[in-house]
């Protein structure tokens, strides 16, 4: 299942922990994906000031109107609204943005107003044939939208200044030309959304959110397009109800897609393994329970750092194994680079002229070597320290690694 992306962005908190921290992501995103993005940038609560830079957008005209101080959750809500619109509605939206831009001399537009524009299509019109005043004037004249031209003789009609007619109509209506045609909004921008409505007050009531559908068997009488969301952890009765809702006989007949996960990097792995193992969700449900416990104990960032530092071919069973070992790892959240790691280690010792040493930029190389010697990993969540100097991969019970260690 391909996700529609409306924004690629970078969120940052400059100067945090004596070094800038940032993270990149795409919108729209699920609640846990947003939380993960904020965690990577070390934005720990709503009081922290951060900035957003939109790196790319499906609507290339839009980023210039969005302030860098925009709230991430509200920008995500806008992305979700845009993803729900038809092409005609997107054309209307572009016209409304351009109308505001002309009136304000291209000043930034609040995300609250942009969201409300997506709720204001009922009074919109798009004339796809009109790309300038002349074609607009001719469209209006041809369709009897100019009362004073009623009854004009054909020989006179052909001599009309359609450009002048179009200009007068456009200026009178306040419409605009876009790459798609002429857009007019006859009503007021709705006030459906109020600033702050999209900011969550608490975490979702799930650890993993699955979308379940019925598998396709090339039989029109058997196949359907029904889907249902399943929140994990879940008991057997809830799972059975989801299977029944999509018209499947059992989980073996279902297809799966992870819409959101407390540890977002696991979403693709869980999706793939569920679809390859005939829908056995036992391990996934156990993992959901472990993720919930890690979050409750404040160890979730540690686990997510372990996943990042671990092998790329991780299996679902190994993901569960690592979750159970997270208590043995340490994460230095305040340390964002090898340079900061070197400074932190040296600060523990009483060294003559320590200030001079700590100001030396060569500490970056020293920090890298120090981390290598201690099997420490630099992750998006901070510096990860492993137990007894082992790598994350060595903490897994992989037969080939065990044999290699024995030979040494």
Coordinates of C-alpha atoms in Angstrom, one line a residue:
X1 CA 0.0 0.0 0.0
X2 CA 1.6 3.3 -1.1
X3 CA 1.3 6.3 1.1
X4 CA 0.6 9.7 -0.4
X5 CA 3.2 12.2 0.6
X6 CA 2.3 15.9 0.6
X7 CA 5.3 17.2 2.5
X8 CA 8.9 16.2 3.0
X9 CA 10.3 18.2 5.9
X10 CA 13.1 18.8 8.4
X11 CA 12.3 19.6 12.0
X12 CA 15.1 21.0 14.1
X13 CA 15.9 22.5 17.5
X14 CA 19.1 24.5 16.9
X15 CA 21.6 24.7 19.8
X16 CA 20.2 21.8 21.8
X17 CA 22.8 20.1 24.0
X18 CA 25.5 22.4 22.5
X19 CA 24.9 20.8 19.1
X20 CA 22.0 21.2 16.6
X21 CA 19.6 18.3 16.4
X22 CA 17.2 17.6 13.5
X23 CA 15.2 14.9 11.8
X24 CA 13.5 14.5 8.5
X25 CA 10.2 12.9 7.7
X26 CA 7.1 12.9 5.5
X27 CA 3.5 14.0 6.0
X28 CA 0.8 12.9 6.4
X29 CA 2.1 10.6 9.1
X30 CA 0.6 8.6 12.0
X31 CA 0.6 9.7 15.6
X32 CA 3.6 7.6 16.5
X33 CA 5.5 8.6 13.4
X34 CA 5.1 12.3 14.5
X35 CA 6.2 11.4 18.0
X36 CA 9.2 9.6 16.6
X37 CA 10.1 12.6 14.5
X38 CA 10.0 14.9 17.6
X39 CA 12.0 12.5 19.6
X40 CA 14.8 12.4 17.0
X41 CA 15.0 16.2 17.1
X42 CA 15.0 16.0 21.0
X43 CA 11.7 18.0 21.2
X44 CA 10.5 16.5 24.4
X45 CA 7.3 18.6 25.2
X46 CA 5.1 21.3 23.8
X47 CA 7.2 24.1 25.5
X48 CA 10.2 23.4 23.3
X49 CA 10.7 25.8 20.4
X50 CA 11.5 24.2 17.1
X51 CA 11.5 25.1 13.4
X52 CA 10.2 23.3 10.3
X53 CA 11.7 23.6 6.8
X54 CA 9.6 22.0 4.0
X55 CA 12.1 20.4 1.7
X56 CA 9.6 19.3 -0.9
X57 CA 5.9 19.3 -1.5
X58 CA 3.4 17.7 -3.9
X59 CA 2.0 21.2 -4.2
X60 CA 5.1 23.1 -5.2
X61 CA 3.5 26.5 -4.7
X62 CA 2.5 25.9 -1.1
X63 CA 5.7 25.8 1.0
X64 CA 6.4 29.5 0.5
X65 CA 3.2 30.4 2.4
X66 CA 3.9 28.1 5.5
X67 CA 5.8 29.6 8.4
X68 CA 8.8 27.8 9.8
X69 CA 7.2 28.2 13.3
X70 CA 4.2 26.1 12.3
X71 CA 3.1 23.4 14.7
X72 CA 4.0 19.9 13.4
X73 CA 0.6 18.4 14.4
X74 CA -1.3 21.1 12.6
X75 CA 0.8 20.8 9.5
X76 CA 0.2 17.0 9.5
X77 CA -3.6 17.7 9.8
X78 CA -3.3 19.9 6.7
X79 CA -1.5 17.1 4.9
X80 CA -4.2 14.6 5.8
X81 CA -6.9 17.0 4.6
X82 CA -5.1 17.6 1.3
X83 CA -4.6 13.8 0.8
X84 CA -8.4 13.4 1.1
X85 CA -9.3 15.9 -1.6
X86 CA -10.1 15.1 -5.2
X87 CA -8.2 16.8 -8.1
X88 CA -11.0 19.3 -8.6
X89 CA -10.8 20.2 -4.9
X90 CA -7.1 20.6 -5.0
X91 CA -7.5 22.9 -8.0
X92 CA -10.0 25.0 -5.9
X93 CA -7.5 25.0 -3.0
X94 CA -4.7 26.3 -5.1
X95 CA -7.0 29.1 -6.3
X96 CA -8.0 30.1 -2.8
X97 CA -4.3 30.2 -1.7
X98 CA -3.5 32.4 -4.7
X99 CA -6.4 34.7 -3.8
X100 CA -5.0 35.1 -0.3
X101 CA -1.5 35.6 -1.7
X102 CA -2.6 38.5 -4.0
X103 CA -4.5 40.2 -1.2
X104 CA -1.7 40.0 1.3
X105 CA 1.2 40.5 -1.1
X106 CA 2.4 36.9 -0.7
X107 CA 2.6 36.9 3.1
X108 CA 2.6 33.6 5.0
X109 CA -0.8 32.0 5.6
X110 CA -1.7 30.5 8.9
X111 CA -2.1 26.7 8.8
X112 CA -5.4 27.1 10.5
X113 CA -6.7 29.1 7.5
X114 CA -5.2 26.7 5.0
X115 CA -7.0 23.8 6.8
X116 CA -10.2 25.7 6.6
X117 CA -9.7 26.3 2.9
X118 CA -10.0 22.6 2.5
X119 CA -13.4 22.8 4.0
X120 CA -14.5 25.6 1.7
X121 CA -15.1 24.0 -1.7
X122 CA -18.9 24.4 -1.9
X123 CA -18.7 27.9 -3.2
X124 CA -15.8 27.3 -5.6
X125 CA -15.9 27.3 -9.4
X126 CA -13.1 26.3 -11.8
X127 CA -13.1 27.3 -15.5
X128 CA -10.5 25.0 -17.0
X129 CA -10.9 26.6 -20.4
X130 CA -9.8 30.0 -19.2
X131 CA -6.1 30.8 -18.8
X132 CA -6.1 34.5 -19.4
X133 CA -8.5 37.5 -19.6
X134 CA -9.3 36.9 -23.2
X135 CA -10.3 33.2 -22.9
X136 CA -12.2 34.0 -19.6
X137 CA -14.1 36.8 -21.3
X138 CA -15.0 34.6 -24.2
X139 CA -16.2 31.8 -21.9
X140 CA -18.5 34.2 -20.0
X141 CA -19.8 35.7 -23.2
X142 CA -20.4 32.3 -24.9
X143 CA -22.3 31.0 -21.9
X144 CA -24.5 34.1 -21.4
X145 CA -22.9 35.1 -18.1
X146 CA -22.6 38.7 -19.2
X147 CA -26.2 40.2 -19.1
X148 CA -25.4 43.3 -21.0
X149 CA -24.4 41.2 -24.0
X150 CA -27.8 39.5 -24.3
X151 CA -29.3 40.1 -27.8
X152 CA -26.1 41.3 -29.3
X153 CA -26.0 40.6 -33.1
X154 CA -23.6 38.0 -34.4
X155 CA -21.7 40.6 -36.5
X156 CA -21.2 42.7 -33.4
X157 CA -20.4 39.8 -31.1
X158 CA -17.4 38.8 -33.2
X159 CA -16.0 42.3 -32.7
X160 CA -16.2 42.3 -28.9
X161 CA -13.1 42.9 -26.8
X162 CA -13.1 39.6 -24.9
X163 CA -9.9 40.5 -23.0
X164 CA -11.6 43.6 -21.6
X165 CA -14.7 41.6 -20.6
X166 CA -12.6 39.0 -18.9
X167 CA -10.5 41.6 -17.0
X168 CA -13.7 43.3 -15.8
X169 CA -15.3 40.1 -14.6
X170 CA -12.1 38.8 -12.9
X171 CA -11.5 42.0 -11.0
X172 CA -15.1 42.3 -10.1
X173 CA -15.3 38.7 -8.8
X174 CA -11.8 38.5 -7.2
X175 CA -11.0 35.3 -9.1
X176 CA -7.4 34.2 -10.1
X177 CA -5.7 32.3 -12.9
X178 CA -3.8 29.2 -11.9
X179 CA -2.0 26.7 -14.1
X180 CA -5.2 24.7 -14.2
X181 CA -7.6 27.5 -15.2
X182 CA -9.6 30.3 -13.6
X183 CA -10.7 29.8 -10.0
X184 CA -13.4 31.7 -8.2
X185 CA -14.5 31.4 -4.6
X186 CA -17.9 33.1 -4.0
X187 CA -18.3 32.5 -0.3
X188 CA -16.4 32.9 2.9
X189 CA -13.6 30.7 4.1
X190 CA -15.1 28.2 6.6
X191 CA -14.2 28.2 10.3
X192 CA -14.5 24.5 10.8
X193 CA -11.1 24.1 12.3
X194 CA -9.8 26.0 15.3
X195 CA -6.1 26.4 16.1
X196 CA -4.9 23.7 18.4
X197 CA -7.6 21.2 17.5
X198 CA -5.1 18.8 15.9
X199 CA -2.7 18.8 18.9
X200 CA -3.2 15.5 20.7
X201 CA -3.8 15.4 24.5
X202 CA -2.8 11.8 24.9
X203 CA -1.3 8.9 23.0
X204 CA -3.4 6.6 20.8
X205 CA -5.2 3.7 22.4
X206 CA -3.1 1.2 20.5
X207 CA 0.6 0.1 20.2
X208 CA 0.3 -1.2 16.7
X209 CA -2.5 -0.2 14.3
X210 CA -3.1 -2.9 11.6
X211 CA -5.3 -2.5 8.5
X212 CA -6.8 -5.9 7.7
X213 CA -8.4 -6.8 4.4
X214 CA -9.5 -10.0 2.6
X215 CA -7.0 -11.6 0.3
X216 CA -7.6 -11.6 -3.4
X217 CA -8.2 -15.0 -5.0
X218 CA -9.3 -13.9 -8.5
X219 CA -12.9 -14.9 -7.8
X220 CA -15.4 -12.1 -8.1
X221 CA -17.9 -13.9 -5.9
X222 CA -15.3 -14.4 -3.2
X223 CA -13.2 -11.2 -3.2
X224 CA -14.1 -7.9 -1.7
X225 CA -12.6 -4.5 -0.9
X226 CA -13.5 -4.4 2.8
X227 CA -10.9 -3.3 5.3
X228 CA -10.9 -2.9 9.0
X229 CA -8.5 -1.5 11.6
X230 CA -7.2 -3.8 14.3
X231 CA -5.6 -2.2 17.4
X232 CA -2.9 -4.3 19.0
X233 CA -2.5 -5.7 21.6
X234 CA -5.9 -7.4 21.2
X235 CA -7.7 -10.4 22.6
X236 CA -8.9 -13.3 20.5
X237 CA -12.5 -12.1 20.4
X238 CA -11.4 -8.7 18.9
X239 CA -9.3 -10.4 16.3
X240 CA -12.1 -12.8 15.3
X241 CA -14.5 -9.9 14.9
X242 CA -12.0 -8.1 12.6
X243 CA -11.7 -11.3 10.4
X244 CA -15.5 -11.6 10.3
X245 CA -15.9 -8.0 9.3
X246 CA -13.8 -8.4 6.1
X247 CA -15.6 -11.6 5.2
X248 CA -12.7 -13.9 5.7
X249 CA -12.8 -17.4 7.1
X250 CA -9.6 -17.0 9.1
X251 CA -6.5 -14.8 9.4
X252 CA -4.9 -17.1 6.7
X253 CA -7.3 -15.4 4.1
X254 CA -6.4 -11.9 5.2
X255 CA -3.9 -9.3 4.0
X256 CA -2.2 -6.9 6.4
X257 CA -0.7 -3.4 6.5
X258 CA 0.7 -1.5 9.5
X259 CA -0.7 2.0 9.5
X260 CA 1.1 3.1 12.7
X261 CA 3.5 1.6 15.2
X262 CA 5.0 2.8 18.5
X263 CA 8.4 1.9 16.9
X264 CA 7.8 3.2 13.3
X265 CA 10.9 1.5 11.9
X266 CA 9.2 -1.9 12.6
X267 CA 6.2 -1.1 10.5
X268 CA 7.5 -2.6 7.2
X269 CA 9.0 -5.6 8.9
X270 CA 5.7 -6.4 10.6
X271 CA 3.7 -5.9 7.4
X272 CA 6.0 -8.2 5.4
X273 CA 6.1 -11.0 8.0
X274 CA 2.4 -11.0 8.6
X275 CA 1.7 -11.4 4.9
X276 CA 4.3 -14.1 4.6
X277 CA 3.3 -16.2 7.6
X278 CA -0.4 -16.7 6.9
X279 CA -1.5 -14.1 9.3
X280 CA -0.1 -15.5 12.5
X281 CA -0.2 -12.5 14.7
X282 CA 1.0 -14.2 17.9
X283 CA 4.5 -12.7 17.7
X284 CA 3.2 -9.3 16.6
X285 CA 0.8 -9.2 19.6
X286 CA 3.6 -10.2 22.0
X287 CA 5.7 -7.4 20.5
X288 CA 2.9 -4.9 20.9
X289 CA 2.8 -5.8 24.6
X290 CA 6.6 -5.3 25.0
X291 CA 6.5 -2.0 23.2
X292 CA 3.8 -0.8 25.6
X293 CA 5.9 -1.8 28.6
X294 CA 9.0 -0.2 27.2
X295 CA 7.1 3.1 26.7
X296 CA 5.6 2.9 30.1
X297 CA 9.1 2.4 31.6
X298 CA 10.7 5.2 29.6
X299 CA 12.9 2.7 27.6
X300 CA 11.3 3.1 24.2
X301 CA 13.9 5.6 22.8
X302 CA 16.6 3.1 23.9
X303 CA 14.9 0.3 21.9
X304 CA 14.4 2.4 18.9
X305 CA 18.1 3.3 19.0
X306 CA 18.9 -0.4 19.2
X307 CA 16.8 -1.1 16.1
X308 CA 18.6 1.6 14.2
X309 CA 22.0 0.3 15.3
X310 CA 21.1 -3.4 14.7
X311 CA 21.3 -5.5 11.5
X312 CA 19.1 -4.4 8.6
X313 CA 17.9 -8.0 8.0
X314 CA 16.3 -8.2 11.5
X315 CA 13.5 -10.7 11.9
X316 CA 10.4 -10.3 13.9
X317 CA 11.5 -12.8 16.5
X318 CA 14.8 -10.9 16.8
X319 CA 12.9 -7.6 17.3
X320 CA 11.1 -9.3 20.2
X321 CA 14.5 -10.5 21.5
X322 CA 16.0 -7.0 21.4
X323 CA 12.9 -5.6 23.2
X324 CA 13.5 -8.0 26.1
X325 CA 17.2 -6.9 26.2
X326 CA 16.5 -3.1 26.1
X327 CA 16.9 -2.9 29.9
X328 CA 20.7 -3.7 29.5
X329 CA 21.4 -0.8 27.1
X330 CA 22.1 2.8 27.8
X331 CA 21.2 5.8 25.6
X332 CA 22.9 9.2 26.0
X333 CA 20.1 11.4 24.7
X334 CA 22.0 14.6 25.4
X335 CA 24.9 13.5 23.3
X336 CA 24.3 14.0 19.6
X337 CA 27.7 13.3 18.0
X338 CA 31.1 11.7 18.5
X339 CA 32.4 15.2 19.3
X340 CA 29.9 15.6 22.1
X341 CA 30.7 12.0 23.3
X342 CA 34.4 12.8 23.5
X343 CA 33.7 16.0 25.5
X344 CA 31.4 14.1 27.9
X345 CA 34.0 11.4 28.5
X346 CA 36.9 13.9 29.0
X347 CA 34.8 16.0 31.3
X348 CA 34.7 13.0 33.8
X349 CA 38.5 13.4 34.4
X350 CA 40.6 16.0 36.0
X351 CA 43.0 17.0 33.2
X352 CA 45.3 20.1 33.1
X353 CA 44.1 22.8 30.7
X354 CA 40.9 20.8 30.2
X355 CA 39.2 23.8 28.6
X356 CA 41.8 24.1 25.9
X357 CA 41.5 20.4 25.1
X358 CA 37.7 20.4 25.0
X359 CA 37.8 23.3 22.5
X360 CA 39.9 21.3 20.1
X361 CA 38.0 20.3 17.0
X362 CA 40.1 17.2 16.6
X363 CA 38.0 15.7 19.3
X364 CA 35.6 14.6 16.6
X365 CA 38.1 12.0 15.4
X366 CA 38.9 11.0 19.0
X367 CA 35.2 10.6 19.8
X368 CA 34.8 8.3 16.8
X369 CA 37.7 6.1 17.9
X370 CA 36.5 6.1 21.4
X371 CA 33.1 5.0 20.4
X372 CA 34.5 2.2 18.2
X373 CA 36.6 0.9 21.1
X374 CA 33.5 0.7 23.3
X375 CA 31.1 -0.5 20.5
X376 CA 29.0 2.6 21.0
X377 CA 26.7 3.7 18.2
X378 CA 25.7 7.1 17.0
X379 CA 21.9 7.0 16.3
X380 CA 19.2 9.5 15.6
X381 CA 18.1 9.2 19.2
X382 CA 21.5 9.7 20.8
X383 CA 24.7 7.6 21.6
X384 CA 23.8 4.0 22.3
X385 CA 26.0 2.1 24.7
X386 CA 25.8 -1.7 24.6
X387 CA 26.4 -4.1 27.5
X388 CA 30.0 -5.4 27.9
X389 CA 31.1 -3.7 24.7
X390 CA 29.0 -5.9 22.4
X391 CA 27.4 -4.7 19.3
X392 CA 23.6 -5.0 18.9
X393 CA 24.0 -7.7 16.4
X394 CA 26.2 -9.7 18.8
X395 CA 23.4 -9.5 21.4
X396 CA 21.3 -11.6 19.0
X397 CA 21.5 -15.4 19.1
X398 CA 22.6 -15.8 15.5
X399 CA 24.3 -19.1 14.9
X400 CA 26.8 -17.7 12.4
X401 CA 27.9 -15.1 14.9
X402 CA 28.2 -17.6 17.7
X403 CA 30.5 -19.8 15.5
X404 CA 32.6 -16.8 14.5
X405 CA 33.1 -15.7 18.2
X406 CA 34.1 -19.3 19.1
X407 CA 36.7 -19.5 16.4
X408 CA 38.3 -16.2 17.7

